[in-house]
PDB file of C-alpha atoms in Angstrom:
ATOM      1  CA  UNK A   1      13.058-196.762  31.566  1.00 68.00           C
ATOM      2  CA  UNK A   2      11.253-200.087  31.677  1.00 85.00           C
ATOM      3  CA  UNK A   3      13.466-203.122  30.932  1.00 89.00           C
ATOM      4  CA  UNK A   4      11.739-205.866  28.901  1.00 93.00           C
ATOM      5  CA  UNK A   5      11.522-209.355  30.320  1.00 96.00           C
ATOM      6  CA  UNK A   6      11.717-212.200  27.803  1.00 96.00           C
ATOM      7  CA  UNK A   7       9.766-215.415  28.412  1.00 95.00           C
ATOM      8  CA  UNK A   8      10.235-217.199  25.057  1.00 97.00           C
ATOM      9  CA  UNK A   9      13.462-219.109  24.383  1.00 98.00           C
ATOM     10  CA  UNK A  10      13.253-218.650  20.603  1.00 97.00           C
ATOM     11  CA  UNK A  11      12.922-214.896  21.078  1.00 98.00           C
ATOM     12  CA  UNK A  12      15.982-214.813  23.352  1.00 98.00           C
ATOM     13  CA  UNK A  13      18.029-216.885  20.906  1.00 98.00           C
ATOM     14  CA  UNK A  14      17.099-214.770  17.894  1.00 98.00           C
ATOM     15  CA  UNK A  15      17.724-211.581  19.779  1.00 97.00           C
ATOM     16  CA  UNK A  16      21.232-212.536  20.900  1.00 98.00           C
ATOM     17  CA  UNK A  17      22.319-213.561  17.403  1.00 98.00           C
ATOM     18  CA  UNK A  18      20.750-210.468  15.889  1.00 98.00           C
ATOM     19  CA  UNK A  19      22.816-208.349  18.314  1.00 98.00           C
ATOM     20  CA  UNK A  20      25.977-210.287  17.419  1.00 98.00           C
ATOM     21  CA  UNK A  21      25.452-209.846  13.666  1.00 98.00           C
ATOM     22  CA  UNK A  22      24.631-206.172  14.134  1.00 98.00           C
ATOM     23  CA  UNK A  23      27.761-205.604  16.279  1.00 98.00           C
ATOM     24  CA  UNK A  24      29.982-206.974  13.519  1.00 97.00           C
ATOM     25  CA  UNK A  25      28.866-204.043  11.361  1.00 96.00           C
ATOM     26  CA  UNK A  26      28.270-201.352  13.986  1.00 97.00           C
ATOM     27  CA  UNK A  27      31.326-200.032  15.873  1.00 95.00           C
ATOM     28  CA  UNK A  28      29.087-198.496  18.519  1.00 96.00           C
ATOM     29  CA  UNK A  29      27.254-201.666  19.479  1.00 97.00           C
ATOM     30  CA  UNK A  30      28.029-202.983  23.018  1.00 95.00           C
ATOM     31  CA  UNK A  31      28.767-206.435  21.553  1.00 97.00           C
ATOM     32  CA  UNK A  32      31.417-205.025  19.203  1.00 98.00           C
ATOM     33  CA  UNK A  33      34.308-205.438  21.686  1.00 98.00           C
ATOM     34  CA  UNK A  34      34.137-208.805  23.422  1.00 97.00           C
ATOM     35  CA  UNK A  35      36.344-210.721  25.790  1.00 98.00           C
ATOM     36  CA  UNK A  36      37.874-213.703  24.025  1.00 98.00           C
ATOM     37  CA  UNK A  37      39.232-216.636  25.982  1.00 98.00           C
ATOM     38  CA  UNK A  38      41.749-219.324  25.058  1.00 98.00           C
ATOM     39  CA  UNK A  39      43.811-221.844  26.994  1.00 96.00           C
ATOM     40  CA  UNK A  40      47.588-221.273  26.918  1.00 94.00           C
ATOM     41  CA  UNK A  41      49.943-223.695  28.654  1.00 92.00           C
ATOM     42  CA  UNK A  42      46.996-225.097  30.664  1.00 91.00           C
ATOM     43  CA  UNK A  43      46.034-221.590  31.865  1.00 94.00           C
ATOM     44  CA  UNK A  44      42.970-219.527  30.877  1.00 95.00           C
ATOM     45  CA  UNK A  45      43.972-216.455  28.886  1.00 96.00           C
ATOM     46  CA  UNK A  46      41.629-213.495  28.244  1.00 97.00           C
ATOM     47  CA  UNK A  47      41.756-210.393  26.076  1.00 97.00           C
ATOM     48  CA  UNK A  48      39.414-207.949  24.391  1.00 98.00           C
ATOM     49  CA  UNK A  49      39.048-208.272  20.631  1.00 98.00           C
ATOM     50  CA  UNK A  50      36.935-206.456  18.010  1.00 98.00           C
ATOM     51  CA  UNK A  51      34.248-208.531  16.347  1.00 98.00           C
ATOM     52  CA  UNK A  52      34.688-208.214  12.565  1.00 98.00           C
ATOM     53  CA  UNK A  53      32.213-210.684  11.060  1.00 98.00           C
ATOM     54  CA  UNK A  54      29.355-212.860  12.255  1.00 98.00           C
ATOM     55  CA  UNK A  55      26.964-215.381  10.715  1.00 98.00           C
ATOM     56  CA  UNK A  56      24.049-216.533  12.883  1.00 97.00           C
ATOM     57  CA  UNK A  57      23.056-219.405  10.590  1.00 96.00           C
ATOM     58  CA  UNK A  58      26.590-220.853  10.697  1.00 97.00           C
ATOM     59  CA  UNK A  59      27.102-219.836  14.374  1.00 98.00           C
ATOM     60  CA  UNK A  60      30.348-218.152  13.407  1.00 98.00           C
ATOM     61  CA  UNK A  61      32.182-215.129  14.864  1.00 98.00           C
ATOM     62  CA  UNK A  62      35.397-213.810  13.314  1.00 98.00           C
ATOM     63  CA  UNK A  63      38.093-211.378  14.201  1.00 98.00           C
ATOM     64  CA  UNK A  64      41.683-210.755  13.114  1.00 98.00           C
ATOM     65  CA  UNK A  65      44.978-210.946  14.913  1.00 98.00           C
ATOM     66  CA  UNK A  66      48.700-210.841  14.416  1.00 97.00           C
ATOM     67  CA  UNK A  67      49.676-214.389  13.469  1.00 97.00           C
ATOM     68  CA  UNK A  68      52.737-214.068  15.747  1.00 96.00           C
ATOM     69  CA  UNK A  69      50.550-213.429  18.829  1.00 96.00           C
ATOM     70  CA  UNK A  70      50.162-215.725  21.812  1.00 94.00           C
ATOM     71  CA  UNK A  71      46.496-216.286  21.117  1.00 96.00           C
ATOM     72  CA  UNK A  72      47.333-217.795  17.722  1.00 97.00           C
ATOM     73  CA  UNK A  73      49.961-220.026  19.330  1.00 95.00           C
ATOM     74  CA  UNK A  74      47.409-221.052  21.936  1.00 96.00           C
ATOM     75  CA  UNK A  75      44.765-221.942  19.346  1.00 97.00           C
ATOM     76  CA  UNK A  76      47.234-224.152  17.499  1.00 95.00           C
ATOM     77  CA  UNK A  77      47.653-226.191  20.676  1.00 95.00           C
ATOM     78  CA  UNK A  78      44.010-226.109  21.904  1.00 97.00           C
ATOM     79  CA  UNK A  79      41.164-224.970  19.654  1.00 97.00           C
ATOM     80  CA  UNK A  80      38.613-224.568  22.484  1.00 98.00           C
ATOM     81  CA  UNK A  81      37.481-220.987  23.019  1.00 98.00           C
ATOM     82  CA  UNK A  82      35.007-218.813  24.919  1.00 98.00           C
ATOM     83  CA  UNK A  83      33.485-215.380  24.346  1.00 98.00           C
ATOM     84  CA  UNK A  84      32.006-213.033  26.937  1.00 98.00           C
ATOM     85  CA  UNK A  85      30.095-209.782  26.624  1.00 97.00           C
ATOM     86  CA  UNK A  86      28.203-207.602  29.078  1.00 97.00           C
ATOM     87  CA  UNK A  87      25.648-204.943  28.059  1.00 96.00           C
ATOM     88  CA  UNK A  88      25.298-202.476  30.983  1.00 95.00           C
ATOM     89  CA  UNK A  89      22.216-200.856  29.490  1.00 93.00           C
ATOM     90  CA  UNK A  90      20.101-203.972  28.938  1.00 95.00           C
ATOM     91  CA  UNK A  91      21.743-205.817  31.914  1.00 96.00           C
ATOM     92  CA  UNK A  92      22.472-208.860  29.750  1.00 97.00           C
ATOM     93  CA  UNK A  93      25.465-211.139  29.784  1.00 98.00           C
ATOM     94  CA  UNK A  94      26.244-213.532  26.945  1.00 98.00           C
ATOM     95  CA  UNK A  95      28.822-216.330  27.070  1.00 98.00           C
ATOM     96  CA  UNK A  96      29.638-218.371  23.991  1.00 98.00           C
ATOM     97  CA  UNK A  97      31.696-221.553  23.814  1.00 98.00           C
ATOM     98  CA  UNK A  98      33.085-223.400  20.830  1.00 98.00           C
ATOM     99  CA  UNK A  99      36.179-224.032  18.737  1.00 98.00           C
ATOM    100  CA  UNK A 100      38.407-221.885  16.557  1.00 98.00           C
ATOM    101  CA  UNK A 101      40.373-222.221  13.357  1.00 98.00           C
ATOM    102  CA  UNK A 102      43.301-219.992  12.363  1.00 98.00           C
ATOM    103  CA  UNK A 103      43.434-218.797   8.758  1.00 98.00           C
ATOM    104  CA  UNK A 104      46.596-217.307   7.322  1.00 98.00           C
ATOM    105  CA  UNK A 105      46.830-217.391   3.535  1.00 95.00           C
ATOM    106  CA  UNK A 106      43.487-218.768   2.429  1.00 97.00           C
ATOM    107  CA  UNK A 107      40.179-217.358   1.195  1.00 97.00           C
ATOM    108  CA  UNK A 108      38.906-216.759   4.765  1.00 97.00           C
ATOM    109  CA  UNK A 109      41.939-214.612   5.619  1.00 97.00           C
ATOM    110  CA  UNK A 110      41.946-212.843   2.257  1.00 97.00           C
ATOM    111  CA  UNK A 111      38.263-211.991   2.562  1.00 97.00           C
ATOM    112  CA  UNK A 112      38.592-210.589   6.063  1.00 97.00           C
ATOM    113  CA  UNK A 113      41.709-208.581   5.127  1.00 97.00           C
ATOM    114  CA  UNK A 114      39.937-207.099   2.083  1.00 97.00           C
ATOM    115  CA  UNK A 115      36.900-206.134   4.165  1.00 96.00           C
ATOM    116  CA  UNK A 116      38.904-204.021   6.652  1.00 96.00           C
ATOM    117  CA  UNK A 117      39.739-200.313   6.395  1.00 95.00           C
ATOM    118  CA  UNK A 118      43.446-199.496   6.212  1.00 95.00           C
ATOM    119  CA  UNK A 119      43.203-197.901   9.624  1.00 94.00           C
ATOM    120  CA  UNK A 120      42.085-201.165  11.257  1.00 95.00           C
ATOM    121  CA  UNK A 121      45.103-202.927   9.687  1.00 96.00           C
ATOM    122  CA  UNK A 122      47.660-200.366  10.792  1.00 94.00           C
ATOM    123  CA  UNK A 123      49.159-202.608  13.521  1.00 94.00           C
ATOM    124  CA  UNK A 124      50.226-205.350  11.147  1.00 96.00           C
ATOM    125  CA  UNK A 125      53.177-203.776   9.283  1.00 93.00           C
ATOM    126  CA  UNK A 126      55.210-203.469  12.506  1.00 91.00           C
ATOM    127  CA  UNK A 127      58.264-205.741  12.384  1.00 89.00           C
ATOM    128  CA  UNK A 128      58.187-206.814  16.025  1.00 89.00           C
ATOM    129  CA  UNK A 129      55.756-209.467  17.260  1.00 90.00           C
ATOM    130  CA  UNK A 130      53.212-208.671  19.991  1.00 91.00           C
ATOM    131  CA  UNK A 131      54.770-209.289  23.385  1.00 89.00           C
ATOM    132  CA  UNK A 132      58.293-208.385  22.304  1.00 91.00           C
ATOM    133  CA  UNK A 133      60.245-206.786  25.196  1.00 92.00           C
ATOM    134  CA  UNK A 134      60.968-203.036  24.891  1.00 90.00           C
ATOM    135  CA  UNK A 135      63.265-200.621  26.743  1.00 88.00           C
ATOM    136  CA  UNK A 136      60.524-197.981  26.910  1.00 90.00           C
ATOM    137  CA  UNK A 137      56.755-197.823  26.295  1.00 93.00           C
ATOM    138  CA  UNK A 138      55.915-197.473  22.611  1.00 86.00           C
ATOM    139  CA  UNK A 139      53.519-198.941  20.089  1.00 85.00           C
ATOM    140  CA  UNK A 140      56.084-200.157  17.553  1.00 83.00           C
ATOM    141  CA  UNK A 141      54.107-198.761  14.649  1.00 84.00           C
ATOM    142  CA  UNK A 142      55.753-197.497  11.470  1.00 82.00           C
ATOM    143  CA  UNK A 143      55.574-193.704  10.862  1.00 82.00           C
ATOM    144  CA  UNK A 144      53.488-194.223   7.695  1.00 82.00           C
ATOM    145  CA  UNK A 145      50.514-195.509   9.707  1.00 85.00           C
ATOM    146  CA  UNK A 146      50.574-192.788  12.346  1.00 83.00           C
ATOM    147  CA  UNK A 147      49.191-190.036  10.144  1.00 83.00           C
ATOM    148  CA  UNK A 148      45.883-189.770   8.290  1.00 84.00           C
ATOM    149  CA  UNK A 149      44.999-190.807   5.786  1.00 91.00           C
ATOM    150  CA  UNK A 150      46.333-194.355   6.101  1.00 91.00           C
ATOM    151  CA  UNK A 151      46.317-195.996   2.700  1.00 93.00           C
ATOM    152  CA  UNK A 152      46.186-199.593   1.482  1.00 94.00           C
ATOM    153  CA  UNK A 153      49.801-199.167   0.378  1.00 94.00           C
ATOM    154  CA  UNK A 154      50.793-198.151   3.894  1.00 94.00           C
ATOM    155  CA  UNK A 155      49.483-201.431   5.381  1.00 94.00           C
ATOM    156  CA  UNK A 156      50.166-203.847   2.500  1.00 95.00           C
ATOM    157  CA  UNK A 157      53.383-205.087   4.080  1.00 94.00           C
ATOM    158  CA  UNK A 158      51.428-206.254   7.131  1.00 95.00           C
ATOM    159  CA  UNK A 159      49.494-208.930   5.266  1.00 97.00           C
ATOM    160  CA  UNK A 160      52.289-211.415   5.995  1.00 97.00           C
ATOM    161  CA  UNK A 161      51.541-211.079   9.728  1.00 97.00           C
ATOM    162  CA  UNK A 162      47.744-211.105   9.479  1.00 98.00           C
ATOM    163  CA  UNK A 163      45.556-213.972  10.674  1.00 98.00           C
ATOM    164  CA  UNK A 164      41.795-214.451  10.600  1.00 98.00           C
ATOM    165  CA  UNK A 165      40.336-216.287  13.595  1.00 98.00           C
ATOM    166  CA  UNK A 166      37.067-218.076  12.824  1.00 98.00           C
ATOM    167  CA  UNK A 167      35.129-219.430  15.779  1.00 98.00           C
ATOM    168  CA  UNK A 168      32.144-221.811  15.606  1.00 98.00           C
ATOM    169  CA  UNK A 169      29.799-221.838  18.600  1.00 98.00           C
ATOM    170  CA  UNK A 170      28.423-225.033  20.149  1.00 98.00           C
ATOM    171  CA  UNK A 171      26.962-223.551  23.357  1.00 98.00           C
ATOM    172  CA  UNK A 172      25.457-220.212  24.381  1.00 98.00           C
ATOM    173  CA  UNK A 173      24.652-218.976  27.902  1.00 98.00           C
ATOM    174  CA  UNK A 174      22.455-215.904  28.326  1.00 98.00           C
ATOM    175  CA  UNK A 175      21.845-214.160  31.648  1.00 98.00           C
ATOM    176  CA  UNK A 176      19.468-211.279  32.290  1.00 98.00           C
ATOM    177  CA  UNK A 177      19.908-209.346  35.557  1.00 97.00           C
ATOM    178  CA  UNK A 178      16.342-208.077  35.469  1.00 97.00           C
ATOM    179  CA  UNK A 179      15.123-205.867  38.337  1.00 94.00           C
ATOM    180  CA  UNK A 180      12.154-208.199  38.830  1.00 94.00           C
ATOM    181  CA  UNK A 181      14.431-211.239  39.166  1.00 96.00           C
ATOM    182  CA  UNK A 182      17.451-212.663  37.424  1.00 98.00           C
ATOM    183  CA  UNK A 183      16.920-215.455  34.898  1.00 98.00           C
ATOM    184  CA  UNK A 184      19.093-217.419  32.498  1.00 98.00           C
ATOM    185  CA  UNK A 185      18.910-219.543  29.348  1.00 98.00           C
ATOM    186  CA  UNK A 186      21.218-222.112  27.822  1.00 98.00           C
ATOM    187  CA  UNK A 187      21.362-223.226  24.210  1.00 98.00           C
ATOM    188  CA  UNK A 188      23.248-226.287  23.003  1.00 98.00           C
ATOM    189  CA  UNK A 189      23.999-226.900  19.304  1.00 97.00           C
ATOM    190  CA  UNK A 190      24.324-230.312  17.736  1.00 90.00           C
ATOM    191  CA  UNK A 191      24.239-231.733  14.238  1.00 87.00           C
ATOM    192  CA  UNK A 192      20.507-232.271  14.791  1.00 87.00           C
ATOM    193  CA  UNK A 193      19.806-228.652  15.610  1.00 91.00           C
ATOM    194  CA  UNK A 194      19.467-226.643  18.795  1.00 95.00           C
ATOM    195  CA  UNK A 195      18.155-227.344  22.266  1.00 97.00           C
ATOM    196  CA  UNK A 196      17.316-224.477  24.599  1.00 97.00           C
ATOM    197  CA  UNK A 197      16.337-224.534  28.245  1.00 98.00           C
ATOM    198  CA  UNK A 198      15.841-222.162  31.171  1.00 98.00           C
ATOM    199  CA  UNK A 199      18.336-222.750  33.987  1.00 98.00           C
ATOM    200  CA  UNK A 200      18.867-221.361  37.460  1.00 97.00           C
ATOM    201  CA  UNK A 201      20.955-218.136  37.279  1.00 96.00           C
TER     202      UNK A 201
END
């Protein structure tokens, strides 16, 4: 299969954001599960999260998390974040940099909670915080959320532990490992708009 080669910066930029917005709605998209980076106690910290909402015009990506998690604690100390995704089919890597805000009991959190299926919220009713020590391997989930169908009533008690993480992007790095030669683009966002440039891979 021939792999396209992109030579127009605007096309690259639009394509990346289109993929991001699509992934927020399509569980099978390669951008749906991304690596999310924070800084915790002066140390980089990475984990995979599920993209739940995206807005290209606002340069926003959102996901949800347990408000008792280490990533939420990290973001309260340092709001700088990074995203990373790799598409093995198109041979493209995207890195996004920006800042994050944590939303607990406001309209942003309420909207994201309401948009999720009960199954995607099943981890939140558990009484123990992520990272709590255990004597044996287990998921800590309540019995009510281990059998289908999971209902809104089954997960309602987890709303108190739910957090929406909203990230705003100020830089994008795109790398294409094309068979005819690798190439890379960088986009910087300011209050005046966007500046894109080709850079050495």
